[in-house]
Amino acid sequence: LSVNRWPAGGKRSSESCPSSRPFFFFPSFLLRSLSVHDCSLNYPLGKHVIHEVANVSFSHLACEDQAGVVVHWAPSPLGIEHIKGFRVYLEDKNPEGKQCQHLLLKDPRQLNFSHKNTKMSSQPFSGLTFDTDYMVRVVPFPTLMNESFFPPSFLRTNSCEVLLGSGNLVCKPFWKPKTLNVSQLGSNLHVAFDQAPPSFGFHFYYLYYKLRHDGPFRLQRCKHDVNQPRTTCVLQDVSPGTYTIELRDENNTTRRQTQYHVSQVLSPWAGPIRAMAITVPLVVMSAFATLFTVMCRKKQQENIYSQLDEESSESSNQSAALIAERPWPRPKVFICYSNRDCPKHTSVIQSFAYFLQDFCNCEVVLDLWEHLEMCKEGQMSWLSRELDDAHFIITVCSKGLRYYVEKKSRRGKTPVSRRSNNSSSSSPIGGSAGDLFTVGVAMIAEKLRMAKQSEGDGGAQELSRYMAVYFDYSTENDIPTMLSLAPRFKLMDQLPQLFSRLHSGHSGLSEREQQPLNVSRRNYFRSKSGRSLYVSICNMHQHVGQNPDWFERQLAPKRTREKQHTGRGLESFLRRHSSENDSTVPWRPESHPL
């Protein structure tokens, strides 16, 4: 006899639990009379009382690396002669996971009082979760009572270690280090990462590393240190270049990858050599200076043109050939954004800036790359100069940018022209100390307004410098009202239009050549920088999907802190005001006119 398992909704399950023994202990004449029907069919209520089954028990087994269970029971002698079959239900907390087996006796009145101690068993219920509670209900039919009249039984599946063995990889939870930090010390690389808990049983970790465009990976084995929470591996004598570093455990089930650029290490004798060079004859020094100048100019000229990824598709190679034949000037692009959204949004901004520089052949100005210049000039001076010097100004709109810009606009803070360069010279754009990105947006909005007013006197060209963009995890509603005059682009859907605008000033190119073949929302991630941007956008999508109210939750504690800070500030002001007016009478809150 072959008895199948059916879900409660009527669809047949594709999983089965293999077994070498039968699961029904009916007499032979009952086995020949059993048939299986769909549990979704509704049968009319009976005319007789049938009591609930007795002696319900369970057998646990493993089914294709998952838990399984067989239900056993004995029919009650009360109403046994009216039983035509049984329904066995198994369900967990999720109603969609309900399973049902329907057993029907073809010949009526086949059971009698002599079968009251007959042990009956279901087919295996497979696909169950290890160490999980389930409810089982065995219902004889037809009966006068509803199915809810029959009391359920409860079971808990065995753990993975009991059913499959503690050595089975299925029973080991997946682990990945939270952090993977790389630092350079001389010509050596120090790779530090969090160790796995002792329950994983790891004794060694394996670091695979190679130059980005080099051959196969090289291997460095790192020993697990039980006395330290982190392990540090040293990669000795690495040559300069960009390295791909991948961490794996000894079972090759955990992987985490990162990239790091190794800088050239200067020799400690460089200073004395330069001092000795002063004493050489003037002719030799002039020749050396000439050669050095030529090499520097050649290096600068090579850095003007970005190289597309060597692993790009054929279309990317054609685009690279086009750039080599017709070198384009690199437009200078300033990026304004809010880094008060979340770290994953900031990661998208950095990847986007690198993508514009590496893939779109632009010279990008990003505050995260300009800390030294900002410290030298002061933030306001640096911001004003970069806004004037940039060929294009891209404002990346997001929830945080609109919230803080409009919040500042509502509060009516000090105008931009009155701000001091030293008021926030120690915090980057978007920092908590000054929120300078809100000042940047206000300056951009003012420039847009002035360009719109002088549109007939060359203002149209000035207006085309400004662009408002948003990624597809944001919406068009995230664009602040004060930037409504700027053209807007949705990334990465409108990447070709953005690229064309960035290079629209190259009159030497025909209209067909203004957009390379590889600039498309479908294949931009075929380059290294494009893949990095694609991964960052996917990570932000995942963060928004898992935390739909992420921005609101981020604001909640901050509002509480601001409220407390305001209260303390008011109390301090009242104390000072009282002490100045009446130095002899101590200030008491209950007697103050407020």
PDB file of C-alpha atoms in Angstrom, residues 208-399:
ATOM      1  CA  TYR A 208      43.245  34.158   0.474  1.00  0.00           C
ATOM      2  CA  TYR A 209      44.748  37.286  -1.093  1.00  0.00           C
ATOM      3  CA  LYS A 210      45.969  38.454  -4.480  1.00  0.00           C
ATOM      4  CA  LEU A 211      46.431  41.583  -6.540  1.00  0.00           C
ATOM      5  CA  ARG A 212      43.165  42.637  -8.161  1.00  0.00           C
ATOM      6  CA  HIS A 213      44.236  41.740 -11.699  1.00  0.00           C
ATOM      7  CA  ASP A 214      46.767  39.074 -10.756  1.00  0.00           C
ATOM      8  CA  GLY A 215      46.579  35.284 -11.072  1.00  0.00           C
ATOM      9  CA  PRO A 216      45.447  32.756  -8.458  1.00  0.00           C
ATOM     10  CA  PHE A 217      44.990  33.478  -4.753  1.00  0.00           C
ATOM     11  CA  ARG A 218      47.815  33.092  -2.257  1.00  0.00           C
ATOM     12  CA  LEU A 219      47.073  31.430   1.088  1.00  0.00           C
ATOM     13  CA  GLN A 220      47.935  32.484   4.650  1.00  0.00           C
ATOM     14  CA  ARG A 221      46.809  30.244   7.523  1.00  0.00           C
ATOM     15  CA  CYS A 222      45.844  31.936  10.822  1.00  0.00           C
ATOM     16  CA  LYS A 223      45.563  30.089  14.120  1.00  0.00           C
ATOM     17  CA  HIS A 224      42.528  30.520  16.351  1.00  0.00           C
ATOM     18  CA  ASP A 225      43.480  32.269  19.618  1.00  0.00           C
ATOM     19  CA  VAL A 226      41.159  31.085  22.382  1.00  0.00           C
ATOM     20  CA  ASN A 227      42.322  33.863  24.743  1.00  0.00           C
ATOM     21  CA  GLN A 228      41.484  36.755  22.430  1.00  0.00           C
ATOM     22  CA  PRO A 229      38.156  37.906  20.921  1.00  0.00           C
ATOM     23  CA  ARG A 230      39.893  38.899  17.665  1.00  0.00           C
ATOM     24  CA  THR A 231      42.553  37.343  15.484  1.00  0.00           C
ATOM     25  CA  THR A 232      45.192  39.329  13.597  1.00  0.00           C
ATOM     26  CA  CYS A 233      47.013  37.810  10.622  1.00  0.00           C
ATOM     27  CA  VAL A 234      50.110  39.391   9.108  1.00  0.00           C
ATOM     28  CA  LEU A 235      50.701  39.265   5.347  1.00  0.00           C
ATOM     29  CA  GLN A 236      54.400  39.981   4.964  1.00  0.00           C
ATOM     30  CA  ASP A 237      56.239  41.817   2.189  1.00  0.00           C
ATOM     31  CA  VAL A 238      53.290  42.614  -0.052  1.00  0.00           C
ATOM     32  CA  SER A 239      53.977  44.674  -3.134  1.00  0.00           C
ATOM     33  CA  PRO A 240      52.054  47.927  -3.798  1.00  0.00           C
ATOM     34  CA  GLY A 241      48.664  47.660  -5.495  1.00  0.00           C
ATOM     35  CA  THR A 242      45.010  46.920  -4.810  1.00  0.00           C
ATOM     36  CA  TYR A 243      44.471  43.553  -3.148  1.00  0.00           C
ATOM     37  CA  THR A 244      41.412  41.335  -2.910  1.00  0.00           C
ATOM     38  CA  ILE A 245      41.352  39.650   0.517  1.00  0.00           C
ATOM     39  CA  GLU A 246      38.963  36.791   1.341  1.00  0.00           C
ATOM     40  CA  LEU A 247      38.511  35.164   4.771  1.00  0.00           C
ATOM     41  CA  ARG A 248      37.385  31.535   5.049  1.00  0.00           C
ATOM     42  CA  ASP A 249      37.078  29.030   7.874  1.00  0.00           C
ATOM     43  CA  GLU A 250      38.588  25.554   7.856  1.00  0.00           C
ATOM     44  CA  ASN A 251      35.325  24.024   6.555  1.00  0.00           C
ATOM     45  CA  ASN A 252      35.180  26.504   3.656  1.00  0.00           C
ATOM     46  CA  THR A 253      31.614  27.467   4.623  1.00  0.00           C
ATOM     47  CA  THR A 254      32.258  31.047   5.770  1.00  0.00           C
ATOM     48  CA  ARG A 255      33.506  33.716   3.398  1.00  0.00           C
ATOM     49  CA  ARG A 256      33.959  37.456   3.691  1.00  0.00           C
ATOM     50  CA  GLN A 257      35.783  39.527   1.110  1.00  0.00           C
ATOM     51  CA  THR A 258      37.237  43.030   1.073  1.00  0.00           C
ATOM     52  CA  GLN A 259      39.704  45.093  -0.943  1.00  0.00           C
ATOM     53  CA  TYR A 260      42.661  47.164   0.234  1.00  0.00           C
ATOM     54  CA  HIS A 261      45.182  49.363  -1.560  1.00  0.00           C
ATOM     55  CA  VAL A 262      48.797  48.937  -0.494  1.00  0.00           C
ATOM     56  CA  SER A 263      50.837  52.139  -0.798  1.00  0.00           C
ATOM     57  CA  GLN A 264      54.460  52.418  -1.816  1.00  0.00           C
ATOM     58  CA  VAL A 265      56.810  52.372   1.188  1.00  0.00           C
ATOM     59  CA  LEU A 266      59.468  55.095   1.044  1.00  0.00           C
ATOM     60  CA  SER A 267      63.019  54.169   1.932  1.00  0.00           C
ATOM     61  CA  PRO A 268      64.459  55.739   5.125  1.00  0.00           C
ATOM     62  CA  TRP A 269      67.475  56.778   3.045  1.00  0.00           C
ATOM     63  CA  ALA A 270      65.378  59.029   0.799  1.00  0.00           C
ATOM     64  CA  GLY A 271      66.189  62.155   2.863  1.00  0.00           C
ATOM     65  CA  PRO A 272      69.978  61.723   2.899  1.00  0.00           C
ATOM     66  CA  ILE A 273      69.983  60.917  -0.800  1.00  0.00           C
ATOM     67  CA  ARG A 274      68.159  64.149  -1.561  1.00  0.00           C
ATOM     68  CA  ALA A 275      70.674  66.044   0.621  1.00  0.00           C
ATOM     69  CA  MET A 276      73.571  64.511  -1.263  1.00  0.00           C
ATOM     70  CA  ALA A 277      71.988  65.389  -4.578  1.00  0.00           C
ATOM     71  CA  ILE A 278      72.403  69.094  -3.789  1.00  0.00           C
ATOM     72  CA  THR A 279      76.168  68.734  -3.981  1.00  0.00           C
ATOM     73  CA  VAL A 280      76.250  67.309  -7.475  1.00  0.00           C
ATOM     74  CA  PRO A 281      77.161  69.547 -10.400  1.00  0.00           C
ATOM     75  CA  LEU A 282      74.547  71.931 -11.709  1.00  0.00           C
ATOM     76  CA  VAL A 283      74.308  70.149 -15.047  1.00  0.00           C
ATOM     77  CA  VAL A 284      73.474  66.787 -13.471  1.00  0.00           C
ATOM     78  CA  MET A 285      70.900  68.394 -11.192  1.00  0.00           C
ATOM     79  CA  SER A 286      69.298  70.180 -14.124  1.00  0.00           C
ATOM     80  CA  ALA A 287      69.112  66.954 -16.102  1.00  0.00           C
ATOM     81  CA  PHE A 288      67.556  65.155 -13.137  1.00  0.00           C
ATOM     82  CA  ALA A 289      65.019  67.960 -12.657  1.00  0.00           C
ATOM     83  CA  THR A 290      64.132  67.861 -16.342  1.00  0.00           C
ATOM     84  CA  LEU A 291      63.662  64.095 -16.289  1.00  0.00           C
ATOM     85  CA  PHE A 292      61.595  64.320 -13.100  1.00  0.00           C
ATOM     86  CA  THR A 293      59.368  67.001 -14.634  1.00  0.00           C
ATOM     87  CA  VAL A 294      58.759  64.919 -17.754  1.00  0.00           C
ATOM     88  CA  MET A 295      57.856  61.860 -15.687  1.00  0.00           C
ATOM     89  CA  CYS A 296      55.475  63.850 -13.473  1.00  0.00           C
ATOM     90  CA  ARG A 297      53.705  65.365 -16.472  1.00  0.00           C
ATOM     91  CA  LYS A 298      53.368  61.954 -18.066  1.00  0.00           C
ATOM     92  CA  LYS A 299      51.922  60.560 -14.844  1.00  0.00           C
ATOM     93  CA  GLN A 300      49.437  63.425 -14.578  1.00  0.00           C
ATOM     94  CA  GLN A 301      48.395  62.946 -18.189  1.00  0.00           C
ATOM     95  CA  GLU A 302      47.807  59.236 -17.594  1.00  0.00           C
ATOM     96  CA  ASN A 303      45.668  59.986 -14.548  1.00  0.00           C
ATOM     97  CA  ILE A 304      43.391  62.279 -16.560  1.00  0.00           C
ATOM     98  CA  TYR A 305      41.709  59.328 -18.257  1.00  0.00           C
ATOM     99  CA  SER A 306      39.926  56.610 -16.247  1.00  0.00           C
ATOM    100  CA  GLN A 307      40.436  53.020 -17.221  1.00  0.00           C
ATOM    101  CA  LEU A 308      37.351  50.817 -17.380  1.00  0.00           C
ATOM    102  CA  ASP A 309      37.425  47.463 -15.647  1.00  0.00           C
ATOM    103  CA  GLU A 310      39.490  44.830 -17.450  1.00  0.00           C
ATOM    104  CA  GLU A 311      36.782  42.266 -16.725  1.00  0.00           C
ATOM    105  CA  SER A 312      34.008  44.317 -18.369  1.00  0.00           C
ATOM    106  CA  SER A 313      31.946  42.985 -21.280  1.00  0.00           C
ATOM    107  CA  GLU A 314      32.673  43.545 -24.947  1.00  0.00           C
ATOM    108  CA  SER A 315      30.592  46.724 -24.878  1.00  0.00           C
ATOM    109  CA  SER A 316      32.732  48.080 -22.055  1.00  0.00           C
ATOM    110  CA  ASN A 317      35.902  47.376 -24.061  1.00  0.00           C
ATOM    111  CA  GLN A 318      34.454  49.235 -27.050  1.00  0.00           C
ATOM    112  CA  SER A 319      33.705  52.186 -24.798  1.00  0.00           C
ATOM    113  CA  ALA A 320      37.273  52.132 -23.445  1.00  0.00           C
ATOM    114  CA  ALA A 321      38.593  52.167 -26.997  1.00  0.00           C
ATOM    115  CA  LEU A 322      36.386  55.180 -27.767  1.00  0.00           C
ATOM    116  CA  ILE A 323      37.773  57.074 -24.755  1.00  0.00           C
ATOM    117  CA  ALA A 324      41.344  56.262 -25.767  1.00  0.00           C
ATOM    118  CA  GLU A 325      40.785  57.500 -29.351  1.00  0.00           C
ATOM    119  CA  ARG A 326      38.856  60.631 -28.336  1.00  0.00           C
ATOM    120  CA  PRO A 327      39.993  61.685 -24.832  1.00  0.00           C
ATOM    121  CA  TRP A 328      37.294  63.656 -23.015  1.00  0.00           C
ATOM    122  CA  PRO A 329      38.010  66.437 -20.523  1.00  0.00           C
ATOM    123  CA  ARG A 330      37.066  65.365 -17.016  1.00  0.00           C
ATOM    124  CA  PRO A 331      34.205  67.526 -15.715  1.00  0.00           C
ATOM    125  CA  LYS A 332      34.518  68.480 -12.071  1.00  0.00           C
ATOM    126  CA  VAL A 333      31.504  67.214 -10.087  1.00  0.00           C
ATOM    127  CA  PHE A 334      30.637  68.268  -6.524  1.00  0.00           C
ATOM    128  CA  ILE A 335      28.404  65.870  -4.550  1.00  0.00           C
ATOM    129  CA  CYS A 336      26.160  67.199  -1.775  1.00  0.00           C
ATOM    130  CA  TYR A 337      24.421  64.619   0.396  1.00  0.00           C
ATOM    131  CA  SER A 338      23.242  63.838   3.918  1.00  0.00           C
ATOM    132  CA  ASN A 339      25.186  61.308   5.955  1.00  0.00           C
ATOM    133  CA  ARG A 340      22.664  61.486   8.774  1.00  0.00           C
ATOM    134  CA  ASP A 341      20.465  58.839   7.141  1.00  0.00           C
ATOM    135  CA  CYS A 342      22.413  55.681   7.981  1.00  0.00           C
ATOM    136  CA  PRO A 343      25.885  54.184   7.341  1.00  0.00           C
ATOM    137  CA  LYS A 344      24.576  52.105   4.422  1.00  0.00           C
ATOM    138  CA  HIS A 345      23.404  55.282   2.642  1.00  0.00           C
ATOM    139  CA  THR A 346      26.843  56.821   3.195  1.00  0.00           C
ATOM    140  CA  SER A 347      28.362  53.680   1.663  1.00  0.00           C
ATOM    141  CA  VAL A 348      26.149  54.192  -1.411  1.00  0.00           C
ATOM    142  CA  ILE A 349      27.401  57.796  -1.693  1.00  0.00           C
ATOM    143  CA  GLN A 350      31.064  56.728  -1.565  1.00  0.00           C
ATOM    144  CA  SER A 351      30.493  54.000  -4.157  1.00  0.00           C
ATOM    145  CA  PHE A 352      28.596  56.470  -6.363  1.00  0.00           C
ATOM    146  CA  ALA A 353      31.452  58.992  -6.157  1.00  0.00           C
ATOM    147  CA  TYR A 354      33.996  56.323  -7.072  1.00  0.00           C
ATOM    148  CA  PHE A 355      31.713  55.183  -9.922  1.00  0.00           C
ATOM    149  CA  LEU A 356      31.524  58.722 -11.352  1.00  0.00           C
ATOM    150  CA  GLN A 357      35.297  59.062 -11.144  1.00  0.00           C
ATOM    151  CA  ASP A 358      36.286  55.621 -12.408  1.00  0.00           C
ATOM    152  CA  PHE A 359      33.492  54.774 -14.845  1.00  0.00           C
ATOM    153  CA  CYS A 360      32.042  58.125 -15.953  1.00  0.00           C
ATOM    154  CA  ASN A 361      35.421  59.866 -16.316  1.00  0.00           C
ATOM    155  CA  CYS A 362      34.653  62.706 -13.870  1.00  0.00           C
ATOM    156  CA  GLU A 363      36.729  64.540 -11.286  1.00  0.00           C
ATOM    157  CA  VAL A 364      34.685  64.122  -8.110  1.00  0.00           C
ATOM    158  CA  VAL A 365      34.759  66.355  -5.027  1.00  0.00           C
ATOM    159  CA  LEU A 366      33.432  64.583  -1.914  1.00  0.00           C
ATOM    160  CA  ASP A 367      33.770  65.860   1.626  1.00  0.00           C
ATOM    161  CA  LEU A 368      34.907  62.428   2.850  1.00  0.00           C
ATOM    162  CA  TRP A 369      37.951  62.747   0.576  1.00  0.00           C
ATOM    163  CA  GLU A 370      38.766  66.382   1.418  1.00  0.00           C
ATOM    164  CA  HIS A 371      39.309  66.458   5.192  1.00  0.00           C
ATOM    165  CA  LEU A 372      42.749  68.054   4.908  1.00  0.00           C
ATOM    166  CA  GLU A 373      41.611  70.849   2.596  1.00  0.00           C
ATOM    167  CA  MET A 374      38.578  71.521   4.776  1.00  0.00           C
ATOM    168  CA  CYS A 375      40.775  71.830   7.864  1.00  0.00           C
ATOM    169  CA  LYS A 376      43.109  74.229   6.055  1.00  0.00           C
ATOM    170  CA  GLU A 377      40.456  76.539   4.610  1.00  0.00           C
ATOM    171  CA  GLY A 378      37.542  76.192   7.008  1.00  0.00           C
ATOM    172  CA  GLN A 379      34.390  74.456   5.996  1.00  0.00           C
ATOM    173  CA  MET A 380      32.437  77.475   4.748  1.00  0.00           C
ATOM    174  CA  SER A 381      35.309  78.743   2.599  1.00  0.00           C
ATOM    175  CA  TRP A 382      35.924  75.262   1.219  1.00  0.00           C
ATOM    176  CA  LEU A 383      32.222  74.759   0.463  1.00  0.00           C
ATOM    177  CA  SER A 384      31.818  78.143  -1.233  1.00  0.00           C
ATOM    178  CA  ARG A 385      34.934  77.647  -3.366  1.00  0.00           C
ATOM    179  CA  GLU A 386      34.003  74.142  -4.475  1.00  0.00           C
ATOM    180  CA  LEU A 387      30.470  75.221  -5.422  1.00  0.00           C
ATOM    181  CA  ASP A 388      31.946  77.976  -7.587  1.00  0.00           C
ATOM    182  CA  ASP A 389      34.665  75.814  -9.174  1.00  0.00           C
ATOM    183  CA  ALA A 390      32.607  72.710  -9.962  1.00  0.00           C
ATOM    184  CA  HIS A 391      31.271  72.216 -13.483  1.00  0.00           C
ATOM    185  CA  PHE A 392      28.316  70.264 -12.109  1.00  0.00           C
ATOM    186  CA  ILE A 393      26.719  70.062  -8.671  1.00  0.00           C
ATOM    187  CA  ILE A 394      24.827  66.860  -7.845  1.00  0.00           C
ATOM    188  CA  THR A 395      22.563  66.806  -4.788  1.00  0.00           C
ATOM    189  CA  VAL A 396      21.727  63.240  -3.700  1.00  0.00           C
ATOM    190  CA  CYS A 397      18.262  63.520  -2.139  1.00  0.00           C
ATOM    191  CA  SER A 398      17.116  61.168   0.595  1.00  0.00           C
ATOM    192  CA  LYS A 399      14.815  61.043   3.606  1.00  0.00           C
TER     193      LYS A 399
END
